[in-house]
Amino acid sequence: MLKPNENYAKLKDSYLFYHIAQKTKAYLGENPGAHLYRLGIGDVSQPLCKAAIDALHQAVDDQAGEGSFHGYMPECGAPFLREAIAAHYAKRGVTLEAEEVFVSSGASDELGDILDLFARGSTVLIPEPAYPAYVDANVIEGNRIVHLPTGKAQSFLPLPDNTIVADVIYLCSPNNPTGAVLSKDLLQLWIDFANRTGAVILFDAAYEAFIEDGALPHSIFELPGAKTCAIEICSLSKTAGFTGTRLGYTVLPKALERGGQNLNAMWVRNRTTKTNGISYILQKGGAAIFSDEGQKQIKAQIDVYKHNAKVLTDALDALGIWYTGGKNAPYIWLQCPNGFKSWEFFDSLLQNAQIIGTPGVGFGACAEGYFRFSCFGNPKETAAAAEQLLRLLGK
Ligand code: PLP
């Protein structure tokens, strides 16, 4: 008799976004035609930049020519893209071999797939508040999850300590949902901890392109000791608007070994078994992002989101509301004013200012009383939302 994976029964319903959608629908039912200011979305609003579009068009044409047509692509990524990404790291002083870069169809896919490297039942540490997929992917695997709550006193940044026992450690910087960024000193503590205990860090760098403070690390591999304990998972989704186009990459150093096994070699074996590579067309589009022109163009897009962040944080500053993020990250994490709980504040913003945000408590129990604004929206809408906030909460 077939036995399904019983861990699926242990998954909690994805209550957060479902519940937001239900409440929004109910509001629009009662207030037909009402205009809503959407600060909840984690999706981008800017279209792909010209460099990517031109390269995608060219790649489609390549597929029409006998001499330029590409069939199956190498499973771990096209050399032209792996080399372009390695060269991008070199500009930050990180030396990588192209074979240490794996092209993926996005960070979400990779964050789930990468668990194939670890024994089922491994203990994973998830600092919270956290991107919900970390927990769910590990529940499906049957792993043991240790939640590490963070809070305002430490600006929502996780700190290692000697009581922690973990095989795998998730670190997300800049963080979703808090926008908090690990400093080099703090990240070094985690690297030293992982090397000392034999844990592996899964470093989610999906939002690294938003870092503007030169003292903050974009990549964990900027720090000594990372190559023997870390895997970095990156995405072009938020960096270059590829949420619907789908492309990411993972850096897995050849120096990373555990239990006598080389994790880079294991991942090559995994990819050559479980994928047939990423589309030639997408990889060409992705490579254009790493050209000088592509980098210039995505910076202009990121600046639009940063301007949104400034408009919102200016409003929060004027209102005297505590927040983190918004500077080196596309999310603003605020303490709900007037002692509101997360969902109470959601209701109040929706009913009284027609703003939709994301209740913090959906990202972990330690986040009750906090709230997330996304800066990925349309600038005009974001500015109007800031006005609404000032109107509702101003004295
Ligand atoms: N990691 C974090 C922290 C995210 O917030 C997201 C998406 O919102 C992802 C990964 C997934 O990115 P991708 O679109 O590349 O799957």
mmCIF file of C-alpha atoms and ligand atoms in Angstrom:
data_model
loop_
_atom_site.group_PDB
_atom_site.id
_atom_site.type_symbol
_atom_site.label_atom_id
_atom_site.label_comp_id
_atom_site.label_asym_id
_atom_site.label_seq_id
_atom_site.Cartn_x
_atom_site.Cartn_y
_atom_site.Cartn_z
ATOM 1 C CA MET A 1 0.000 0.000 0.000
ATOM 2 C CA LEU A 2 1.430 3.406 -0.959
ATOM 3 C CA LYS A 3 2.294 5.569 2.007
ATOM 4 C CA PRO A 4 2.349 9.311 1.306
ATOM 5 C CA ASN A 5 4.856 11.589 2.984
ATOM 6 C CA GLU A 6 3.120 12.051 6.331
ATOM 7 C CA ASN A 7 4.976 15.293 6.975
ATOM 8 C CA TYR A 8 2.559 17.148 4.687
ATOM 9 C CA ALA A 9 -0.098 16.658 7.359
ATOM 10 C CA LYS A 10 2.164 18.572 9.762
ATOM 11 C CA LEU A 11 2.247 21.720 7.600
ATOM 12 C CA LYS A 12 0.266 24.615 8.973
ATOM 13 C CA ASP A 13 -2.109 26.298 6.498
ATOM 14 C CA SER A 14 -0.489 29.293 4.884
ATOM 15 C CA TYR A 15 -2.810 31.416 6.946
ATOM 16 C CA LEU A 16 -1.058 34.761 6.506
ATOM 17 C CA PHE A 17 -1.610 35.611 2.847
ATOM 18 C CA TYR A 18 -4.872 33.695 2.642
ATOM 19 C CA HIS A 19 -6.264 35.652 5.567
ATOM 20 C CA ILE A 20 -5.071 38.969 4.098
ATOM 21 C CA ALA A 21 -6.820 38.111 0.826
ATOM 22 C CA GLN A 22 -10.028 37.185 2.671
ATOM 23 C CA LYS A 23 -10.081 40.396 4.698
ATOM 24 C CA THR A 24 -9.361 42.476 1.603
ATOM 25 C CA LYS A 25 -12.167 40.768 -0.306
ATOM 26 C CA ALA A 26 -14.594 41.368 2.549
ATOM 27 C CA TYR A 27 -13.629 45.061 2.701
ATOM 28 C CA LEU A 28 -14.135 45.503 -1.040
ATOM 29 C CA GLY A 29 -17.467 43.684 -0.734
ATOM 30 C CA GLU A 30 -18.613 46.246 1.824
ATOM 31 C CA ASN A 31 -16.967 49.186 0.044
ATOM 32 C CA PRO A 32 -17.302 48.500 -3.667
ATOM 33 C CA GLY A 33 -14.907 50.503 -5.809
ATOM 34 C CA ALA A 34 -12.744 51.562 -2.817
ATOM 35 C CA HIS A 35 -9.141 52.311 -3.745
ATOM 36 C CA LEU A 36 -6.595 50.235 -1.817
ATOM 37 C CA TYR A 37 -2.957 51.151 -1.195
ATOM 38 C CA ARG A 38 -1.027 47.910 -1.391
ATOM 39 C CA LEU A 39 2.075 47.872 0.801
ATOM 40 C CA GLY A 40 1.807 44.154 1.419
ATOM 41 C CA ILE A 41 3.176 42.716 -1.766
ATOM 42 C CA GLY A 42 6.615 41.174 -1.963
ATOM 43 C CA ASP A 43 6.426 41.211 -5.753
ATOM 44 C CA VAL A 44 8.132 43.873 -7.829
ATOM 45 C CA SER A 45 6.345 46.568 -9.861
ATOM 46 C CA GLN A 46 9.095 47.694 -12.271
ATOM 47 C CA PRO A 47 9.417 45.871 -15.620
ATOM 48 C CA LEU A 48 12.646 44.150 -16.710
ATOM 49 C CA CYS A 49 15.447 46.517 -17.686
ATOM 50 C CA LYS A 50 16.357 47.106 -21.335
ATOM 51 C CA ALA A 51 19.631 45.171 -21.148
ATOM 52 C CA ALA A 52 17.760 42.030 -20.044
ATOM 53 C CA ILE A 53 14.954 42.486 -22.578
ATOM 54 C CA ASP A 54 17.411 42.969 -25.463
ATOM 55 C CA ALA A 55 19.368 39.870 -24.437
ATOM 56 C CA LEU A 56 16.174 37.818 -24.101
ATOM 57 C CA HIS A 57 15.030 38.882 -27.594
ATOM 58 C CA GLN A 58 18.432 38.066 -29.045
ATOM 59 C CA ALA A 59 18.407 34.663 -27.350
ATOM 60 C CA VAL A 60 14.983 33.865 -28.816
ATOM 61 C CA ASP A 61 16.383 34.695 -32.268
ATOM 62 C CA ASP A 62 19.399 32.479 -31.556
ATOM 63 C CA GLN A 63 17.007 29.574 -31.062
ATOM 64 C CA ALA A 64 15.717 30.117 -34.611
ATOM 65 C CA GLY A 65 19.115 29.641 -36.276
ATOM 66 C CA GLU A 66 20.711 26.274 -37.008
ATOM 67 C CA GLY A 67 24.138 27.506 -35.983
ATOM 68 C CA SER A 68 23.010 29.418 -32.890
ATOM 69 C CA PHE A 69 20.318 27.054 -31.587
ATOM 70 C CA HIS A 70 20.838 25.551 -28.108
ATOM 71 C CA GLY A 71 19.306 22.306 -26.914
ATOM 72 C CA TYR A 72 19.829 21.006 -23.375
ATOM 73 C CA MET A 73 21.939 23.329 -21.307
ATOM 74 C CA PRO A 74 24.554 22.130 -18.794
ATOM 75 C CA GLU A 75 22.706 21.080 -15.629
ATOM 76 C CA CYS A 76 24.679 23.307 -13.265
ATOM 77 C CA GLY A 77 24.439 26.374 -15.479
ATOM 78 C CA ALA A 78 25.814 27.782 -18.725
ATOM 79 C CA PRO A 79 29.538 28.553 -18.455
ATOM 80 C CA PHE A 80 28.908 32.091 -19.794
ATOM 81 C CA LEU A 81 26.587 32.849 -16.864
ATOM 82 C CA ARG A 82 28.609 31.016 -14.191
ATOM 83 C CA GLU A 83 31.684 32.978 -15.305
ATOM 84 C CA ALA A 84 29.783 36.284 -15.380
ATOM 85 C CA ILE A 85 28.595 35.705 -11.794
ATOM 86 C CA ALA A 86 32.076 34.690 -10.610
ATOM 87 C CA ALA A 87 33.444 37.888 -12.224
ATOM 88 C CA HIS A 88 30.741 39.896 -10.409
ATOM 89 C CA TYR A 89 31.926 38.442 -7.075
ATOM 90 C CA ALA A 90 35.540 39.183 -8.001
ATOM 91 C CA LYS A 91 34.645 42.877 -8.171
ATOM 92 C CA ARG A 92 33.728 42.617 -4.480
ATOM 93 C CA GLY A 93 36.993 40.886 -3.684
ATOM 94 C CA VAL A 94 35.500 37.374 -3.515
ATOM 95 C CA THR A 95 37.402 34.821 -5.575
ATOM 96 C CA LEU A 96 35.222 32.028 -6.902
ATOM 97 C CA GLU A 97 35.688 29.367 -9.528
ATOM 98 C CA ALA A 98 32.844 29.311 -12.068
ATOM 99 C CA GLU A 99 32.197 25.701 -10.911
ATOM 100 C CA GLU A 100 31.310 27.053 -7.468
ATOM 101 C CA VAL A 101 28.346 28.939 -8.984
ATOM 102 C CA PHE A 102 25.185 26.970 -9.774
ATOM 103 C CA VAL A 103 22.435 28.557 -11.862
ATOM 104 C CA SER A 104 18.932 27.959 -10.506
ATOM 105 C CA SER A 105 15.389 28.838 -11.371
ATOM 106 C CA GLY A 106 15.091 30.995 -8.252
ATOM 107 C CA ALA A 107 15.857 31.107 -4.576
ATOM 108 C CA SER A 108 12.628 29.458 -3.453
ATOM 109 C CA ASP A 109 13.233 26.399 -5.581
ATOM 110 C CA GLU A 110 16.803 26.211 -4.377
ATOM 111 C CA LEU A 111 16.014 26.720 -0.688
ATOM 112 C CA GLY A 112 13.835 23.627 -0.857
ATOM 113 C CA ASP A 113 16.032 21.524 -3.147
ATOM 114 C CA ILE A 114 19.270 22.190 -1.241
ATOM 115 C CA LEU A 115 17.941 20.194 1.716
ATOM 116 C CA ASP A 116 18.767 17.092 -0.351
ATOM 117 C CA LEU A 117 22.357 17.624 0.819
ATOM 118 C CA PHE A 118 21.513 16.927 4.460
ATOM 119 C CA ALA A 119 20.276 13.801 6.184
ATOM 120 C CA ARG A 120 16.545 13.659 6.815
ATOM 121 C CA GLY A 121 15.844 14.482 10.420
ATOM 122 C CA SER A 122 18.640 17.071 10.591
ATOM 123 C CA THR A 123 18.257 19.847 13.141
ATOM 124 C CA VAL A 124 17.764 23.228 11.492
ATOM 125 C CA LEU A 125 17.917 26.574 13.217
ATOM 126 C CA ILE A 126 15.560 29.241 11.910
ATOM 127 C CA PRO A 127 15.980 32.726 13.363
ATOM 128 C CA GLU A 128 12.578 34.406 13.416
ATOM 129 C CA PRO A 129 10.752 36.378 12.138
ATOM 130 C CA ALA A 130 11.522 34.469 8.934
ATOM 131 C CA TYR A 131 10.464 33.894 5.350
ATOM 132 C CA PRO A 132 7.782 31.207 5.844
ATOM 133 C CA ALA A 133 9.194 28.797 3.231
ATOM 134 C CA TYR A 134 12.148 27.937 5.508
ATOM 135 C CA VAL A 135 9.888 26.270 8.025
ATOM 136 C CA ASP A 136 7.614 24.585 5.506
ATOM 137 C CA ALA A 137 10.436 23.111 3.394
ATOM 138 C CA ASN A 138 11.915 21.548 6.525
ATOM 139 C CA VAL A 139 8.581 20.236 7.774
ATOM 140 C CA ILE A 140 8.155 18.417 4.440
ATOM 141 C CA GLU A 141 11.642 16.917 4.828
ATOM 142 C CA GLY A 142 10.869 15.734 8.337
ATOM 143 C CA ASN A 143 13.646 17.830 9.823
ATOM 144 C CA ARG A 144 13.740 19.006 13.410
ATOM 145 C CA ILE A 145 13.166 22.753 13.552
ATOM 146 C CA VAL A 146 14.608 24.937 16.279
ATOM 147 C CA HIS A 147 13.083 28.422 16.269
ATOM 148 C CA LEU A 148 15.372 31.231 17.379
ATOM 149 C CA PRO A 149 13.218 34.239 18.244
ATOM 150 C CA THR A 150 14.662 37.721 17.887
ATOM 151 C CA GLY A 151 13.222 41.030 19.046
ATOM 152 C CA LYS A 152 13.463 44.781 19.218
ATOM 153 C CA ALA A 153 16.205 44.758 21.868
ATOM 154 C CA GLN A 154 18.622 43.205 19.365
ATOM 155 C CA SER A 155 17.098 45.045 16.354
ATOM 156 C CA PHE A 156 15.749 41.685 15.155
ATOM 157 C CA LEU A 157 19.257 40.377 14.438
ATOM 158 C CA PRO A 158 20.057 36.796 15.530
ATOM 159 C CA LEU A 159 23.055 36.141 17.759
ATOM 160 C CA PRO A 160 24.769 32.760 18.137
ATOM 161 C CA ASP A 161 25.306 31.336 21.603
ATOM 162 C CA ASN A 162 26.722 28.145 22.983
ATOM 163 C CA THR A 163 23.331 26.664 23.823
ATOM 164 C CA ILE A 164 22.466 26.376 20.124
ATOM 165 C CA VAL A 165 22.689 22.914 18.617
ATOM 166 C CA ALA A 166 22.050 22.831 14.863
ATOM 167 C CA ASP A 167 23.176 21.033 11.722
ATOM 168 C CA VAL A 168 21.873 23.704 9.398
ATOM 169 C CA ILE A 169 21.480 27.424 10.140
ATOM 170 C CA TYR A 170 19.368 29.802 8.072
ATOM 171 C CA LEU A 171 20.539 33.384 7.860
ATOM 172 C CA CYS A 172 18.731 35.906 5.690
ATOM 173 C CA SER A 173 20.377 39.299 5.225
ATOM 174 C CA PRO A 174 18.927 41.756 4.334
ATOM 175 C CA ASN A 175 16.065 40.041 6.053
ATOM 176 C CA ASN A 176 12.561 39.400 4.904
ATOM 177 C CA PRO A 177 10.432 40.528 6.727
ATOM 178 C CA THR A 178 12.462 42.780 9.041
ATOM 179 C CA GLY A 179 14.844 44.476 6.607
ATOM 180 C CA ALA A 180 17.569 44.021 9.245
ATOM 181 C CA VAL A 181 21.089 43.470 7.869
ATOM 182 C CA LEU A 182 23.843 41.460 9.561
ATOM 183 C CA SER A 183 27.028 43.444 10.106
ATOM 184 C CA LYS A 184 30.371 41.856 9.246
ATOM 185 C CA ASP A 185 31.104 41.372 12.961
ATOM 186 C CA LEU A 186 27.839 39.604 13.641
ATOM 187 C CA LEU A 187 28.076 37.460 10.530
ATOM 188 C CA GLN A 188 31.633 36.519 11.508
ATOM 189 C CA LEU A 189 30.316 35.230 14.839
ATOM 190 C CA TRP A 190 27.954 32.897 12.949
ATOM 191 C CA ILE A 191 30.748 31.765 10.592
ATOM 192 C CA ASP A 192 33.032 31.004 13.523
ATOM 193 C CA PHE A 193 30.183 29.211 15.297
ATOM 194 C CA ALA A 194 29.426 27.059 12.224
ATOM 195 C CA ASN A 195 33.066 26.163 11.644
ATOM 196 C CA ARG A 196 33.467 25.269 15.327
ATOM 197 C CA THR A 197 30.343 23.099 15.522
ATOM 198 C CA GLY A 198 30.278 21.633 11.993
ATOM 199 C CA ALA A 199 26.978 23.294 11.081
ATOM 200 C CA VAL A 200 26.307 24.571 7.569
ATOM 201 C CA ILE A 201 24.904 28.095 7.061
ATOM 202 C CA LEU A 202 22.311 28.603 4.336
ATOM 203 C CA PHE A 203 22.800 32.288 3.625
ATOM 204 C CA ASP A 204 19.803 33.755 1.822
ATOM 205 C CA ALA A 205 21.064 36.830 -0.026
ATOM 206 C CA ALA A 206 17.943 37.443 -2.120
ATOM 207 C CA TYR A 207 17.990 41.141 -1.169
ATOM 208 C CA GLU A 208 21.745 41.857 -1.198
ATOM 209 C CA ALA A 209 21.403 44.354 -4.056
ATOM 210 C CA PHE A 210 19.587 46.735 -1.699
ATOM 211 C CA ILE A 211 22.625 47.188 0.542
ATOM 212 C CA GLU A 212 24.077 50.674 0.124
ATOM 213 C CA ASP A 213 26.159 50.935 3.303
ATOM 214 C CA GLY A 214 29.688 50.009 2.205
ATOM 215 C CA ALA A 215 30.460 48.510 5.621
ATOM 216 C CA LEU A 216 27.769 45.818 5.306
ATOM 217 C CA PRO A 217 28.478 42.508 3.551
ATOM 218 C CA HIS A 218 26.573 41.620 0.348
ATOM 219 C CA SER A 219 27.940 38.095 0.409
ATOM 220 C CA ILE A 220 28.902 35.834 3.283
ATOM 221 C CA PHE A 221 32.004 34.949 1.268
ATOM 222 C CA GLU A 222 33.402 38.428 1.857
ATOM 223 C CA LEU A 223 34.294 37.097 5.309
ATOM 224 C CA PRO A 224 37.090 34.711 6.302
ATOM 225 C CA GLY A 225 36.105 31.135 7.018
ATOM 226 C CA ALA A 226 32.831 31.221 5.074
ATOM 227 C CA LYS A 227 33.986 28.869 2.336
ATOM 228 C CA THR A 228 34.218 25.988 4.790
ATOM 229 C CA CYS A 229 30.743 26.466 6.277
ATOM 230 C CA ALA A 230 28.342 28.329 4.001
ATOM 231 C CA ILE A 231 26.123 28.049 0.959
ATOM 232 C CA GLU A 232 24.800 31.319 -0.469
ATOM 233 C CA ILE A 233 21.454 31.405 -2.199
ATOM 234 C CA CYS A 234 20.764 34.338 -4.518
ATOM 235 C CA SER A 235 18.042 35.434 -6.863
ATOM 236 C CA LEU A 236 17.484 37.888 -9.688
ATOM 237 C CA SER A 237 13.858 38.256 -8.568
ATOM 238 C CA LYS A 238 14.162 41.353 -6.446
ATOM 239 C CA THR A 239 17.542 42.422 -7.818
ATOM 240 C CA ALA A 240 16.399 42.646 -11.422
ATOM 241 C CA GLY A 241 12.636 42.078 -11.491
ATOM 242 C CA PHE A 242 12.862 38.386 -12.441
ATOM 243 C CA THR A 243 10.041 37.251 -10.117
ATOM 244 C CA GLY A 244 7.984 36.040 -13.067
ATOM 245 C CA THR A 245 10.914 35.366 -15.400
ATOM 246 C CA ARG A 246 12.652 33.084 -12.854
ATOM 247 C CA LEU A 247 16.411 32.924 -12.413
ATOM 248 C CA GLY A 248 18.709 32.606 -9.446
ATOM 249 C CA TYR A 249 22.095 31.230 -8.474
ATOM 250 C CA THR A 250 23.736 29.470 -5.612
ATOM 251 C CA VAL A 251 27.335 29.655 -4.505
ATOM 252 C CA LEU A 252 28.595 26.389 -3.067
ATOM 253 C CA PRO A 253 32.355 26.411 -2.474
ATOM 254 C CA LYS A 254 34.544 23.420 -3.274
ATOM 255 C CA ALA A 255 36.077 23.748 0.206
ATOM 256 C CA LEU A 256 32.788 22.846 1.908
ATOM 257 C CA GLU A 257 32.990 19.314 3.300
ATOM 258 C CA ARG A 258 31.021 17.471 5.937
ATOM 259 C CA GLY A 259 31.235 13.867 7.078
ATOM 260 C CA GLY A 260 34.003 13.163 4.561
ATOM 261 C CA GLN A 261 31.810 14.287 1.669
ATOM 262 C CA ASN A 262 32.353 17.255 -0.606
ATOM 263 C CA LEU A 263 29.121 19.246 -0.798
ATOM 264 C CA ASN A 264 29.984 20.905 -4.117
ATOM 265 C CA ALA A 265 30.481 17.471 -5.714
ATOM 266 C CA MET A 266 27.257 16.246 -4.098
ATOM 267 C CA TRP A 267 25.368 19.227 -5.523
ATOM 268 C CA VAL A 268 26.780 18.580 -9.012
ATOM 269 C CA ARG A 269 25.512 14.997 -8.656
ATOM 270 C CA ASN A 270 22.140 16.256 -7.440
ATOM 271 C CA ARG A 271 21.681 18.767 -10.256
ATOM 272 C CA THR A 272 22.769 16.341 -12.963
ATOM 273 C CA THR A 273 20.151 13.921 -11.636
ATOM 274 C CA LYS A 274 17.262 16.235 -10.829
ATOM 275 C CA THR A 275 17.446 18.962 -13.475
ATOM 276 C CA ASN A 276 18.166 19.316 -17.157
ATOM 277 C CA GLY A 277 19.431 22.830 -16.759
ATOM 278 C CA ILE A 278 17.823 26.240 -17.064
ATOM 279 C CA SER A 279 16.595 27.628 -20.378
ATOM 280 C CA TYR A 280 19.298 29.126 -22.618
ATOM 281 C CA ILE A 281 17.049 32.145 -23.185
ATOM 282 C CA LEU A 282 16.704 32.929 -19.476
ATOM 283 C CA GLN A 283 20.399 32.474 -18.825
ATOM 284 C CA LYS A 284 21.203 34.938 -21.613
ATOM 285 C CA GLY A 285 18.750 37.412 -20.061
ATOM 286 C CA GLY A 286 20.385 36.844 -16.688
ATOM 287 C CA ALA A 287 23.926 37.283 -18.002
ATOM 288 C CA ALA A 288 22.940 40.743 -19.311
ATOM 289 C CA ILE A 289 22.228 41.800 -15.710
ATOM 290 C CA PHE A 290 25.889 41.268 -14.839
ATOM 291 C CA SER A 291 27.151 43.504 -17.675
ATOM 292 C CA ASP A 292 28.130 47.076 -16.752
ATOM 293 C CA GLU A 293 25.068 48.414 -18.541
ATOM 294 C CA GLY A 294 22.794 45.843 -16.844
ATOM 295 C CA GLN A 295 24.162 46.769 -13.414
ATOM 296 C CA LYS A 296 23.541 50.452 -14.116
ATOM 297 C CA GLN A 297 19.983 49.780 -15.218
ATOM 298 C CA ILE A 298 19.026 47.595 -12.257
ATOM 299 C CA LYS A 299 20.502 50.153 -9.899
ATOM 300 C CA ALA A 300 18.085 52.712 -11.347
ATOM 301 C CA GLN A 301 15.196 50.331 -10.618
ATOM 302 C CA ILE A 302 16.376 49.599 -7.103
ATOM 303 C CA ASP A 303 16.613 53.358 -6.556
ATOM 304 C CA VAL A 304 12.881 53.602 -7.302
ATOM 305 C CA TYR A 305 12.151 51.125 -4.494
ATOM 306 C CA LYS A 306 14.607 52.916 -2.227
ATOM 307 C CA HIS A 307 12.766 56.154 -2.868
ATOM 308 C CA ASN A 308 9.548 54.396 -1.832
ATOM 309 C CA ALA A 309 11.315 53.326 1.358
ATOM 310 C CA LYS A 310 12.409 56.893 2.052
ATOM 311 C CA VAL A 311 8.881 58.242 1.569
ATOM 312 C CA LEU A 312 7.501 55.677 4.008
ATOM 313 C CA THR A 313 10.258 55.995 6.606
ATOM 314 C CA ASP A 314 9.949 59.802 6.499
ATOM 315 C CA ALA A 315 6.281 59.345 7.411
ATOM 316 C CA LEU A 316 7.168 56.906 10.214
ATOM 317 C CA ASP A 317 9.846 59.289 11.513
ATOM 318 C CA ALA A 318 7.312 62.133 11.533
ATOM 319 C CA LEU A 319 4.908 59.914 13.451
ATOM 320 C CA GLY A 320 7.579 58.769 15.920
ATOM 321 C CA ILE A 321 7.008 55.088 15.089
ATOM 322 C CA TRP A 322 9.881 52.656 15.728
ATOM 323 C CA TYR A 323 11.056 50.639 12.738
ATOM 324 C CA THR A 324 13.993 48.763 11.336
ATOM 325 C CA GLY A 325 14.894 48.158 7.656
ATOM 326 C CA GLY A 326 14.046 50.440 4.769
ATOM 327 C CA LYS A 327 17.642 51.628 4.330
ATOM 328 C CA ASN A 328 19.586 48.670 3.027
ATOM 329 C CA ALA A 329 16.481 46.606 2.383
ATOM 330 C CA PRO A 330 13.162 46.822 0.545
ATOM 331 C CA TYR A 331 11.110 46.082 3.658
ATOM 332 C CA ILE A 332 10.213 48.265 6.614
ATOM 333 C CA TRP A 333 9.458 46.515 9.875
ATOM 334 C CA LEU A 334 7.575 48.683 12.308
ATOM 335 C CA GLN A 335 6.217 48.436 15.775
ATOM 336 C CA CYS A 336 2.442 48.794 15.620
ATOM 337 C CA PRO A 337 1.479 52.122 17.190
ATOM 338 C CA ASN A 338 -0.934 52.496 20.102
ATOM 339 C CA GLY A 339 -0.165 49.015 21.427
ATOM 340 C CA PHE A 340 -1.996 47.355 18.537
ATOM 341 C CA LYS A 341 -1.404 43.681 17.858
ATOM 342 C CA SER A 342 -0.365 42.821 14.298
ATOM 343 C CA TRP A 343 -3.835 41.877 13.018
ATOM 344 C CA GLU A 344 -5.510 44.752 14.900
ATOM 345 C CA PHE A 345 -3.205 47.178 13.128
ATOM 346 C CA PHE A 346 -3.917 45.457 9.817
ATOM 347 C CA ASP A 347 -7.657 45.980 10.359
ATOM 348 C CA SER A 348 -7.210 49.573 11.455
ATOM 349 C CA LEU A 349 -5.065 50.454 8.403
ATOM 350 C CA LEU A 350 -7.484 48.743 6.040
ATOM 351 C CA GLN A 351 -10.635 50.234 7.517
ATOM 352 C CA ASN A 352 -9.364 53.744 8.170
ATOM 353 C CA ALA A 353 -6.670 54.365 5.564
ATOM 354 C CA GLN A 354 -7.322 51.670 2.924
ATOM 355 C CA ILE A 355 -3.713 50.498 3.303
ATOM 356 C CA ILE A 356 -2.858 46.812 3.072
ATOM 357 C CA GLY A 357 0.308 45.734 4.846
ATOM 358 C CA THR A 358 1.495 42.437 6.280
ATOM 359 C CA PRO A 359 0.949 41.523 9.939
ATOM 360 C CA GLY A 360 4.305 40.628 11.460
ATOM 361 C CA VAL A 361 2.958 37.779 13.541
ATOM 362 C CA GLY A 362 2.572 35.776 10.304
ATOM 363 C CA PHE A 363 6.383 35.461 10.241
ATOM 364 C CA GLY A 364 6.761 33.966 13.711
ATOM 365 C CA ALA A 365 5.244 34.214 17.168
ATOM 366 C CA CYS A 366 7.973 36.617 18.337
ATOM 367 C CA ALA A 367 6.705 39.160 15.805
ATOM 368 C CA GLU A 368 3.361 39.869 17.457
ATOM 369 C CA GLY A 369 2.829 43.625 17.580
ATOM 370 C CA TYR A 370 4.954 44.258 14.489
ATOM 371 C CA PHE A 371 4.076 44.940 10.886
ATOM 372 C CA ARG A 372 5.764 44.865 7.467
ATOM 373 C CA PHE A 373 5.552 47.412 4.685
ATOM 374 C CA SER A 374 6.938 46.463 1.285
ATOM 375 C CA CYS A 375 8.668 49.126 -0.821
ATOM 376 C CA PHE A 376 8.181 47.280 -4.113
ATOM 377 C CA GLY A 377 5.005 49.126 -5.034
ATOM 378 C CA ASN A 378 4.319 51.809 -7.550
ATOM 379 C CA PRO A 379 5.900 55.126 -6.389
ATOM 380 C CA LYS A 380 2.726 57.214 -6.764
ATOM 381 C CA GLU A 381 0.705 54.698 -4.775
ATOM 382 C CA THR A 382 3.388 54.470 -2.125
ATOM 383 C CA ALA A 383 3.490 58.265 -1.745
ATOM 384 C CA ALA A 384 -0.299 58.335 -1.448
ATOM 385 C CA ALA A 385 -0.138 55.574 1.164
ATOM 386 C CA ALA A 386 2.376 57.614 3.178
ATOM 387 C CA GLU A 387 -0.057 60.546 3.098
ATOM 388 C CA GLN A 388 -2.830 58.267 4.301
ATOM 389 C CA LEU A 389 -0.625 57.077 7.168
ATOM 390 C CA LEU A 390 0.130 60.633 8.238
ATOM 391 C CA ARG A 391 -3.559 61.509 8.058
ATOM 392 C CA LEU A 392 -4.601 58.487 10.127
ATOM 393 C CA LEU A 393 -1.869 58.475 12.750
ATOM 394 C CA GLY A 394 -0.826 62.130 12.908
ATOM 395 C CA LYS A 395 -1.656 63.921 16.109
HETATM 396 N N1 PLP B 1 14.216 34.319 -0.012
HETATM 397 C C1 PLP B 1 13.550 35.335 0.520
HETATM 398 C C2 PLP B 1 13.995 35.854 1.836
HETATM 399 C C3 PLP B 1 12.440 35.882 -0.109
HETATM 400 O O1 PLP B 1 11.785 36.888 0.445
HETATM 401 C C4 PLP B 1 12.046 35.358 -1.364
HETATM 402 C C5 PLP B 1 10.880 35.887 -2.079
HETATM 403 O O2 PLP B 1 10.137 36.731 -1.657
HETATM 404 C C6 PLP B 1 12.773 34.304 -1.885
HETATM 405 C C7 PLP B 1 13.844 33.812 -1.187
HETATM 406 C C8 PLP B 1 12.354 33.664 -3.172
HETATM 407 O O3 PLP B 1 12.856 34.279 -4.280
HETATM 408 P P1 PLP B 1 12.660 33.680 -5.716
HETATM 409 O O4 PLP B 1 11.688 34.559 -6.427
HETATM 410 O O5 PLP B 1 14.023 33.725 -6.341
HETATM 411 O O6 PLP B 1 12.162 32.285 -5.622
#
